[in-house]
PDB file of C-alpha atoms in Angstrom:
ATOM      1  CA  MET A  20    -132.376 125.541 186.873  1.00 49.00           C
ATOM      2  CA  ASP A  21    -132.960 121.718 187.884  1.00 65.00           C
ATOM      3  CA  ILE A  22    -131.100 118.594 185.905  1.00 69.00           C
ATOM      4  CA  SER A  23    -134.175 118.302 184.062  1.00 72.00           C
ATOM      5  CA  SER A  24    -133.692 121.836 182.448  1.00 73.00           C
ATOM      6  CA  TYR A  25    -130.389 120.673 181.682  1.00 73.00           C
ATOM      7  CA  VAL A  26    -131.495 117.616 179.665  1.00 77.00           C
ATOM      8  CA  LEU A  27    -134.029 119.822 177.576  1.00 78.00           C
ATOM      9  CA  LEU A  28    -131.658 121.995 177.108  1.00 81.00           C
ATOM     10  CA  SER A  29    -129.275 119.713 175.289  1.00 79.00           C
ATOM     11  CA  GLN A  30    -131.866 118.373 173.426  1.00 83.00           C
ATOM     12  CA  GLU A  31    -133.363 121.694 171.995  1.00 85.00           C
ATOM     13  CA  GLN A  32    -129.635 122.425 171.192  1.00 86.00           C
ATOM     14  CA  ALA A  33    -129.443 119.200 169.088  1.00 87.00           C
ATOM     15  CA  LEU A  34    -132.544 120.117 167.200  1.00 90.00           C
ATOM     16  CA  ARG A  35    -131.481 123.241 166.391  1.00 90.00           C
ATOM     17  CA  ARG A  36    -128.114 121.753 165.036  1.00 91.00           C
ATOM     18  CA  ARG A  37    -130.249 119.546 162.995  1.00 92.00           C
ATOM     19  CA  MET A  38    -132.551 122.160 161.651  1.00 94.00           C
ATOM     20  CA  ASP A  39    -128.963 124.249 160.732  1.00 93.00           C
ATOM     21  CA  ILE A  40    -127.919 121.035 158.446  1.00 93.00           C
ATOM     22  CA  VAL A  41    -131.428 120.345 156.864  1.00 95.00           C
ATOM     23  CA  ALA A  42    -131.795 124.026 155.838  1.00 95.00           C
ATOM     24  CA  ASN A  43    -127.980 124.015 154.591  1.00 93.00           C
ATOM     25  CA  ASN A  44    -129.152 121.066 152.723  1.00 95.00           C
ATOM     26  CA  LEU A  45    -132.240 122.338 151.218  1.00 95.00           C
ATOM     27  CA  ALA A  46    -130.031 125.836 149.967  1.00 93.00           C
ATOM     28  CA  ASN A  47    -128.176 123.659 148.129  1.00 93.00           C
ATOM     29  CA  THR A  48    -130.742 121.458 146.154  1.00 94.00           C
ATOM     30  CA  SER A  49    -129.113 123.053 142.781  1.00 92.00           C
ATOM     31  CA  THR A  50    -125.644 122.869 143.837  1.00 92.00           C
ATOM     32  CA  VAL A  51    -123.810 121.033 141.683  1.00 93.00           C
ATOM     33  CA  GLY A  52    -121.347 118.155 143.477  1.00 91.00           C
ATOM     34  CA  PHE A  53    -123.217 118.687 146.709  1.00 91.00           C
ATOM     35  CA  ARG A  54    -123.463 115.909 148.703  1.00 89.00           C
ATOM     36  CA  ARG A  55    -126.195 116.080 151.777  1.00 92.00           C
ATOM     37  CA  GLU A  56    -125.113 116.065 155.366  1.00 90.00           C
ATOM     38  CA  GLN A  57    -126.772 114.291 158.453  1.00 89.00           C
ATOM     39  CA  PRO A  58    -125.820 115.278 161.855  1.00 86.00           C
ATOM     40  CA  MET A  59    -124.602 112.473 164.285  1.00 81.00           C
ATOM     41  CA  PHE A  60    -124.960 112.643 167.653  1.00 77.00           C
ATOM     42  CA  ARG A  61    -123.456 110.375 171.049  1.00 73.00           C
ATOM     43  CA  GLU A  62    -124.420 109.991 174.299  1.00 70.00           C
ATOM     44  CA  TYR A  63    -123.284 111.308 177.313  1.00 67.00           C
ATOM     45  CA  VAL A  64    -124.354 110.084 181.007  1.00 66.00           C
ATOM     46  CA  GLU A  65    -123.251 111.749 183.858  1.00 63.00           C
ATOM     47  CA  ARG A  66    -124.021 109.790 186.929  1.00 61.00           C
ATOM     48  CA  ALA A  67    -124.333 111.222 190.474  1.00 59.00           C
ATOM     49  CA  ASP A  68    -123.380 109.829 193.595  1.00 59.00           C
ATOM     50  CA  GLU A  69    -126.920 110.514 195.347  1.00 59.00           C
ATOM     51  CA  ALA A  70    -130.202 110.294 194.131  1.00 51.00           C
ATOM     52  CA  ILE A  71    -133.777 109.523 195.721  1.00 50.00           C
ATOM     53  CA  VAL A  72    -133.983 106.326 193.447  1.00 48.00           C
ATOM     54  CA  ASP A  73    -131.043 104.722 191.869  1.00 55.00           C
ATOM     55  CA  ASP A  74    -132.340 105.292 188.491  1.00 54.00           C
ATOM     56  CA  ALA A  75    -132.326 108.413 189.295  1.00 52.00           C
ATOM     57  CA  LYS A  76    -128.693 108.396 189.479  1.00 58.00           C
ATOM     58  CA  PRO A  77    -127.757 108.425 185.562  1.00 66.00           C
ATOM     59  CA  THR A  78    -128.558 111.666 183.430  1.00 67.00           C
ATOM     60  CA  SER A  79    -128.394 111.400 179.932  1.00 71.00           C
ATOM     61  CA  PHE A  80    -127.264 114.434 177.434  1.00 69.00           C
ATOM     62  CA  VAL A  81    -127.429 114.676 173.989  1.00 76.00           C
ATOM     63  CA  LEU A  82    -123.894 115.483 172.452  1.00 75.00           C
ATOM     64  CA  ASP A  83    -123.132 117.270 168.991  1.00 73.00           C
ATOM     65  CA  PHE A  84    -120.247 114.977 167.562  1.00 74.00           C
ATOM     66  CA  ARG A  85    -120.047 115.909 163.658  1.00 77.00           C
ATOM     67  CA  ALA A  86    -121.606 115.662 160.482  1.00 81.00           C
ATOM     68  CA  ILE A  87    -121.231 113.246 157.575  1.00 83.00           C
ATOM     69  CA  HIS A  88    -121.583 113.156 154.216  1.00 85.00           C
ATOM     70  CA  ASP A  89    -124.432 111.011 152.422  1.00 88.00           C
ATOM     71  CA  MET A  90    -121.868 109.295 150.042  1.00 86.00           C
ATOM     72  CA  SER A  91    -124.687 108.060 147.579  1.00 90.00           C
ATOM     73  CA  PRO A  92    -124.416 109.752 143.971  1.00 91.00           C
ATOM     74  CA  GLY A  93    -126.240 112.601 142.364  1.00 93.00           C
ATOM     75  CA  ALA A  94    -127.602 112.508 138.807  1.00 94.00           C
ATOM     76  CA  PHE A  95    -125.992 113.003 135.654  1.00 95.00           C
ATOM     77  CA  GLN A  96    -126.880 116.322 134.332  1.00 95.00           C
ATOM     78  CA  PRO A  97    -126.060 117.071 130.808  1.00 96.00           C
ATOM     79  CA  THR A  98    -124.036 120.772 129.778  1.00 94.00           C
ATOM     80  CA  GLY A  99    -123.182 120.138 126.838  1.00 90.00           C
ATOM     81  CA  ASN A 100    -119.521 120.977 127.109  1.00 92.00           C
ATOM     82  CA  PRO A 101    -117.447 117.927 126.291  1.00 92.00           C
ATOM     83  CA  LEU A 102    -114.729 118.911 129.025  1.00 94.00           C
ATOM     84  CA  ASP A 103    -117.516 119.135 131.881  1.00 95.00           C
ATOM     85  CA  VAL A 104    -116.903 115.671 133.852  1.00 96.00           C
ATOM     86  CA  MET A 105    -118.689 113.276 136.452  1.00 96.00           C
ATOM     87  CA  ILE A 106    -116.688 111.344 138.519  1.00 96.00           C
ATOM     88  CA  ASP A 107    -118.815 107.945 138.348  1.00 93.00           C
ATOM     89  CA  GLY A 108    -117.894 105.837 141.664  1.00 92.00           C
ATOM     90  CA  PRO A 109    -116.175 107.266 144.871  1.00 91.00           C
ATOM     91  CA  GLY A 110    -113.781 109.723 144.711  1.00 93.00           C
ATOM     92  CA  TYR A 111    -112.772 113.901 144.352  1.00 95.00           C
ATOM     93  CA  LEU A 112    -111.489 116.193 141.444  1.00 96.00           C
ATOM     94  CA  ALA A 113    -107.774 117.517 143.181  1.00 96.00           C
ATOM     95  CA  VAL A 114    -107.428 121.148 142.982  1.00 96.00           C
ATOM     96  CA  ALA A 115    -104.611 123.653 143.908  1.00 94.00           C
ATOM     97  CA  LEU A 116    -105.638 126.307 146.276  1.00 91.00           C
ATOM     98  CA  PRO A 117    -104.616 130.338 146.057  1.00 84.00           C
ATOM     99  CA  ASP A 118    -100.927 130.842 147.356  1.00 76.00           C
ATOM    100  CA  GLY A 119     -99.629 127.847 147.795  1.00 76.00           C
ATOM    101  CA  ALA A 120    -102.195 126.898 150.548  1.00 78.00           C
ATOM    102  CA  GLY A 121    -102.211 123.560 149.344  1.00 89.00           C
ATOM    103  CA  THR A 122    -104.455 120.839 148.223  1.00 94.00           C
ATOM    104  CA  ALA A 123    -108.670 120.511 148.033  1.00 94.00           C
ATOM    105  CA  TYR A 124    -111.025 118.736 146.421  1.00 95.00           C
ATOM    106  CA  THR A 125    -114.443 118.281 144.947  1.00 94.00           C
ATOM    107  CA  ARG A 126    -117.117 116.848 142.979  1.00 93.00           C
ATOM    108  CA  ALA A 127    -118.066 119.875 140.757  1.00 93.00           C
ATOM    109  CA  GLY A 128    -116.777 119.062 137.540  1.00 93.00           C
ATOM    110  CA  PHE A 129    -117.542 122.112 135.781  1.00 94.00           C
ATOM    111  CA  VAL A 130    -114.057 122.023 133.807  1.00 95.00           C
ATOM    112  CA  ASN A 131    -112.467 124.802 131.629  1.00 93.00           C
ATOM    113  CA  VAL A 132    -109.216 126.384 130.265  1.00 94.00           C
ATOM    114  CA  LEU A 133    -107.450 129.450 131.795  1.00 93.00           C
ATOM    115  CA  GLN A 134    -106.028 131.843 129.843  1.00 91.00           C
ATOM    116  CA  THR A 135    -102.645 130.627 131.546  1.00 91.00           C
ATOM    117  CA  GLY A 136    -103.298 127.130 129.635  1.00 93.00           C
ATOM    118  CA  GLU A 137    -104.498 125.588 132.759  1.00 94.00           C
ATOM    119  CA  LEU A 138    -106.681 123.370 132.877  1.00 95.00           C
ATOM    120  CA  ALA A 139    -108.830 124.274 135.929  1.00 95.00           C
ATOM    121  CA  SER A 140    -112.662 123.841 137.358  1.00 93.00           C
ATOM    122  CA  ALA A 141    -115.296 126.694 138.055  1.00 88.00           C
ATOM    123  CA  GLY A 142    -113.953 128.178 140.481  1.00 89.00           C
ATOM    124  CA  GLY A 143    -110.682 129.130 138.648  1.00 91.00           C
ATOM    125  CA  GLN A 144    -108.486 126.726 140.615  1.00 93.00           C
ATOM    126  CA  PRO A 145    -106.363 124.475 138.347  1.00 95.00           C
ATOM    127  CA  LEU A 146    -106.705 120.871 138.365  1.00 96.00           C
ATOM    128  CA  LEU A 147    -103.967 118.520 139.354  1.00 96.00           C
ATOM    129  CA  ASP A 148    -102.941 115.058 137.330  1.00 95.00           C
ATOM    130  CA  GLU A 149    -101.837 112.189 139.171  1.00 93.00           C
ATOM    131  CA  THR A 150     -98.615 113.720 140.489  1.00 93.00           C
ATOM    132  CA  GLY A 151    -100.075 116.984 141.873  1.00 93.00           C
ATOM    133  CA  GLN A 152     -99.128 119.274 139.383  1.00 94.00           C
ATOM    134  CA  PRO A 153    -101.007 121.382 136.822  1.00 95.00           C
ATOM    135  CA  ILE A 154    -102.270 120.247 133.477  1.00 96.00           C
ATOM    136  CA  ILE A 155    -101.409 122.633 130.664  1.00 95.00           C
ATOM    137  CA  VAL A 156    -103.063 123.087 127.505  1.00 94.00           C
ATOM    138  CA  PRO A 157    -101.253 124.351 124.651  1.00 92.00           C
ATOM    139  CA  PRO A 158    -103.071 127.880 123.061  1.00 90.00           C
ATOM    140  CA  GLU A 159    -103.436 125.680 119.928  1.00 91.00           C
ATOM    141  CA  GLN A 160    -105.439 122.659 121.137  1.00 91.00           C
ATOM    142  CA  ALA A 161    -107.593 124.634 124.026  1.00 87.00           C
ATOM    143  CA  ASN A 162    -110.573 124.058 121.512  1.00 89.00           C
ATOM    144  CA  ARG A 163    -109.673 120.686 121.002  1.00 91.00           C
ATOM    145  CA  LEU A 164    -109.670 118.785 123.686  1.00 94.00           C
ATOM    146  CA  SER A 165    -111.845 115.555 125.199  1.00 93.00           C
ATOM    147  CA  ILE A 166    -111.425 113.348 128.504  1.00 95.00           C
ATOM    148  CA  ALA A 167    -111.426 110.022 128.393  1.00 95.00           C
ATOM    149  CA  GLY A 168    -113.188 107.970 131.358  1.00 95.00           C
ATOM    150  CA  ASP A 169    -109.500 107.236 132.787  1.00 95.00           C
ATOM    151  CA  GLY A 170    -109.214 111.183 133.434  1.00 95.00           C
ATOM    152  CA  SER A 171    -106.928 111.295 130.610  1.00 95.00           C
ATOM    153  CA  VAL A 172    -106.611 114.908 129.064  1.00 95.00           C
ATOM    154  CA  MET A 173    -106.792 114.276 125.247  1.00 94.00           C
ATOM    155  CA  GLY A 174    -105.643 116.941 122.509  1.00 93.00           C
ATOM    156  CA  PRO A 175    -105.547 116.345 118.860  1.00 91.00           C
ATOM    157  CA  ASP A 176    -101.513 114.884 119.319  1.00 88.00           C
ATOM    158  CA  GLY A 177    -101.938 112.646 122.139  1.00 91.00           C
ATOM    159  CA  PRO A 178    -102.679 112.688 126.279  1.00 93.00           C
ATOM    160  CA  LEU A 179    -101.515 115.894 128.012  1.00 95.00           C
ATOM    161  CA  GLY A 180    -102.191 114.594 131.731  1.00 94.00           C
ATOM    162  CA  ARG A 181    -104.405 112.860 133.458  1.00 96.00           C
ATOM    163  CA  LEU A 182    -107.191 114.204 135.999  1.00 96.00           C
ATOM    164  CA  ALA A 183    -106.254 112.881 139.483  1.00 95.00           C
ATOM    165  CA  VAL A 184    -109.371 111.315 141.046  1.00 96.00           C
ATOM    166  CA  THR A 185    -108.644 110.985 144.690  1.00 96.00           C
ATOM    167  CA  VAL A 186    -110.091 108.659 147.568  1.00 95.00           C
ATOM    168  CA  PHE A 187    -110.375 108.932 151.131  1.00 92.00           C
ATOM    169  CA  ALA A 188    -110.855 105.738 153.255  1.00 87.00           C
ATOM    170  CA  ASP A 189    -112.893 108.028 155.719  1.00 83.00           C
ATOM    171  CA  GLU A 190    -114.993 110.810 153.979  1.00 81.00           C
ATOM    172  CA  SER A 191    -116.002 111.658 157.578  1.00 77.00           C
ATOM    173  CA  GLY A 192    -112.643 113.708 157.935  1.00 80.00           C
ATOM    174  CA  LEU A 193    -113.468 115.985 154.930  1.00 85.00           C
ATOM    175  CA  ALA A 194    -113.701 119.536 156.065  1.00 85.00           C
ATOM    176  CA  PRO A 195    -116.387 121.501 153.749  1.00 85.00           C
ATOM    177  CA  ARG A 196    -114.867 125.006 152.711  1.00 84.00           C
ATOM    178  CA  GLY A 197    -118.067 126.356 152.143  1.00 77.00           C
ATOM    179  CA  ASP A 198    -117.122 127.332 148.441  1.00 82.00           C
ATOM    180  CA  GLY A 199    -117.888 123.460 146.679  1.00 83.00           C
ATOM    181  CA  LEU A 200    -114.661 122.444 147.801  1.00 90.00           C
ATOM    182  CA  TYR A 201    -113.358 120.135 150.971  1.00 91.00           C
ATOM    183  CA  VAL A 202    -110.036 119.476 152.324  1.00 92.00           C
ATOM    184  CA  GLY A 203    -108.478 117.116 154.320  1.00 89.00           C
ATOM    185  CA  ALA A 204    -105.742 114.786 154.447  1.00 88.00           C
ATOM    186  CA  GLN A 205    -104.418 110.976 153.617  1.00 87.00           C
ATOM    187  CA  GLY A 206    -106.325 110.568 150.461  1.00 91.00           C
ATOM    188  CA  ARG A 207    -104.990 108.137 147.508  1.00 94.00           C
ATOM    189  CA  VAL A 208    -104.988 108.798 144.099  1.00 95.00           C
ATOM    190  CA  LEU A 209    -107.073 106.278 141.782  1.00 95.00           C
ATOM    191  CA  ALA A 210    -104.749 104.292 139.044  1.00 95.00           C
ATOM    192  CA  ALA A 211    -106.360 104.988 135.751  1.00 93.00           C
ATOM    193  CA  GLU A 212    -107.831 101.197 135.950  1.00 94.00           C
ATOM    194  CA  GLU A 213    -110.141 102.768 138.701  1.00 94.00           C
ATOM    195  CA  THR A 214    -110.867 105.233 137.617  1.00 94.00           C
ATOM    196  CA  LYS A 215    -114.201 106.017 135.437  1.00 95.00           C
ATOM    197  CA  LEU A 216    -115.673 109.324 134.256  1.00 96.00           C
ATOM    198  CA  ARG A 217    -118.579 110.459 132.338  1.00 95.00           C
ATOM    199  CA  SER A 218    -117.778 113.424 129.933  1.00 95.00           C
ATOM    200  CA  GLY A 219    -120.238 115.845 128.195  1.00 94.00           C
ATOM    201  CA  GLY A 220    -121.865 116.370 131.972  1.00 96.00           C
ATOM    202  CA  VAL A 221    -121.838 116.704 136.013  1.00 96.00           C
ATOM    203  CA  GLU A 222    -123.570 115.399 139.172  1.00 96.00           C
ATOM    204  CA  GLY A 223    -126.152 117.103 140.687  1.00 95.00           C
ATOM    205  CA  SER A 224    -126.595 117.233 144.435  1.00 95.00           C
ATOM    206  CA  ASN A 225    -127.934 114.455 146.246  1.00 94.00           C
ATOM    207  CA  VAL A 226    -130.441 116.520 148.016  1.00 96.00           C
ATOM    208  CA  GLN A 227    -133.861 115.081 148.185  1.00 95.00           C
ATOM    209  CA  PRO A 228    -135.980 118.237 148.863  1.00 95.00           C
ATOM    210  CA  ILE A 229    -139.172 116.632 150.444  1.00 96.00           C
ATOM    211  CA  VAL A 230    -137.112 114.217 152.474  1.00 95.00           C
ATOM    212  CA  GLU A 231    -135.170 117.183 153.836  1.00 96.00           C
ATOM    213  CA  THR A 232    -138.497 119.447 154.072  1.00 96.00           C
ATOM    214  CA  THR A 233    -140.365 116.106 156.075  1.00 96.00           C
ATOM    215  CA  ALA A 234    -137.182 116.288 158.371  1.00 94.00           C
ATOM    216  CA  MET A 235    -137.853 120.068 159.093  1.00 95.00           C
ATOM    217  CA  VAL A 236    -141.184 119.123 160.029  1.00 96.00           C
ATOM    218  CA  GLU A 237    -140.388 116.677 162.747  1.00 94.00           C
ATOM    219  CA  ILE A 238    -137.489 118.943 163.976  1.00 93.00           C
ATOM    220  CA  LEU A 239    -140.107 121.533 164.339  1.00 94.00           C
ATOM    221  CA  ARG A 240    -142.947 119.363 166.345  1.00 94.00           C
ATOM    222  CA  SER A 241    -139.817 117.470 168.093  1.00 91.00           C
ATOM    223  CA  TYR A 242    -138.917 120.794 169.687  1.00 88.00           C
ATOM    224  CA  GLN A 243    -142.254 121.920 170.373  1.00 91.00           C
ATOM    225  CA  SER A 244    -142.823 119.047 172.486  1.00 89.00           C
ATOM    226  CA  SER A 245    -139.700 119.726 174.587  1.00 84.00           C
ATOM    227  CA  VAL A 246    -141.072 123.768 174.653  1.00 85.00           C
ATOM    228  CA  ARG A 247    -144.227 122.196 176.172  1.00 86.00           C
ATOM    229  CA  MET A 248    -142.460 119.882 178.901  1.00 83.00           C
ATOM    230  CA  ALA A 249    -140.321 122.676 180.017  1.00 80.00           C
ATOM    231  CA  GLU A 250    -143.636 124.615 180.258  1.00 80.00           C
ATOM    232  CA  SER A 251    -144.947 121.425 182.413  1.00 80.00           C
ATOM    233  CA  LEU A 252    -141.981 121.012 184.590  1.00 77.00           C
ATOM    234  CA  ASN A 253    -142.377 125.373 185.012  1.00 77.00           C
ATOM    235  CA  GLU A 254    -145.657 124.907 186.620  1.00 81.00           C
ATOM    236  CA  MET A 255    -145.162 121.786 188.618  1.00 78.00           C
ATOM    237  CA  ARG A 256    -142.288 123.480 190.502  1.00 75.00           C
ATOM    238  CA  LYS A 257    -144.716 126.686 191.140  1.00 78.00           C
ATOM    239  CA  ARG A 258    -147.551 124.721 192.450  1.00 80.00           C
ATOM    240  CA  ALA A 259    -144.703 122.657 194.750  1.00 76.00           C
ATOM    241  CA  LEU A 260    -143.201 126.001 195.831  1.00 74.00           C
ATOM    242  CA  ASP A 261    -147.104 127.375 196.453  1.00 78.00           C
ATOM    243  CA  ARG A 262    -147.855 124.414 198.429  1.00 79.00           C
ATOM    244  CA  LEU A 263    -144.259 124.474 200.406  1.00 76.00           C
ATOM    245  CA  GLY A 264    -145.197 128.509 201.083  1.00 75.00           C
ATOM    246  CA  ARG A 265    -148.763 127.231 202.617  1.00 76.00           C
ATOM    247  CA  ILE A 266    -147.497 124.774 205.100  1.00 73.00           C
ATOM    248  CA  GLY A 267    -144.972 127.240 206.012  1.00 57.00           C
TER     249      GLY A 267
END
């Protein structure tokens, strides 16, 4: 296999990666709190020591670097539940992972009260306050809760705690777990005056199906062009070998 085939293979691998990400975005069009991903690629240039012409010495390949999240917010979706919240701005709700596995983060603001009295996400993970501890709700107050704009969980007798909203200087370091949660490090919990929550609903996915479908068509066309180019190169090699055979 010559260098041109490796270059085309590099491009086709990048196109497959793009297609996987677009397909995942489309699959999460209705996922609450989901933020679409975008692939990032880097150019890797390999320089040969010898070539017929100097311009042929450098060869450019595509390297899959990572995927980043589109930080634009999704639309507010009313649910009628006064405990459901949408983060109006940057940040993530902090939840405790089972078996002491650490802390994870989510934009999905479905909130409910567990039988243990802990305030939890839709997945049953306890929501954490600004000190990293679960928020405990007395049984007699479970049906009389509200959440203020600064994240304070209010009962009839006063505040029970404040939901932690964590921001990250570099959100590209957040890794999705596949269950609507992200894991990451070096987050900062917003102060009450920096936090802005909207109760009574959740944040919808920021995926735009038309945009993703258009991207899927473009990827398919690029792949078809790459295949046609590979076929043309193979045909050129066959003709060259045929002519060399005749000369021999």
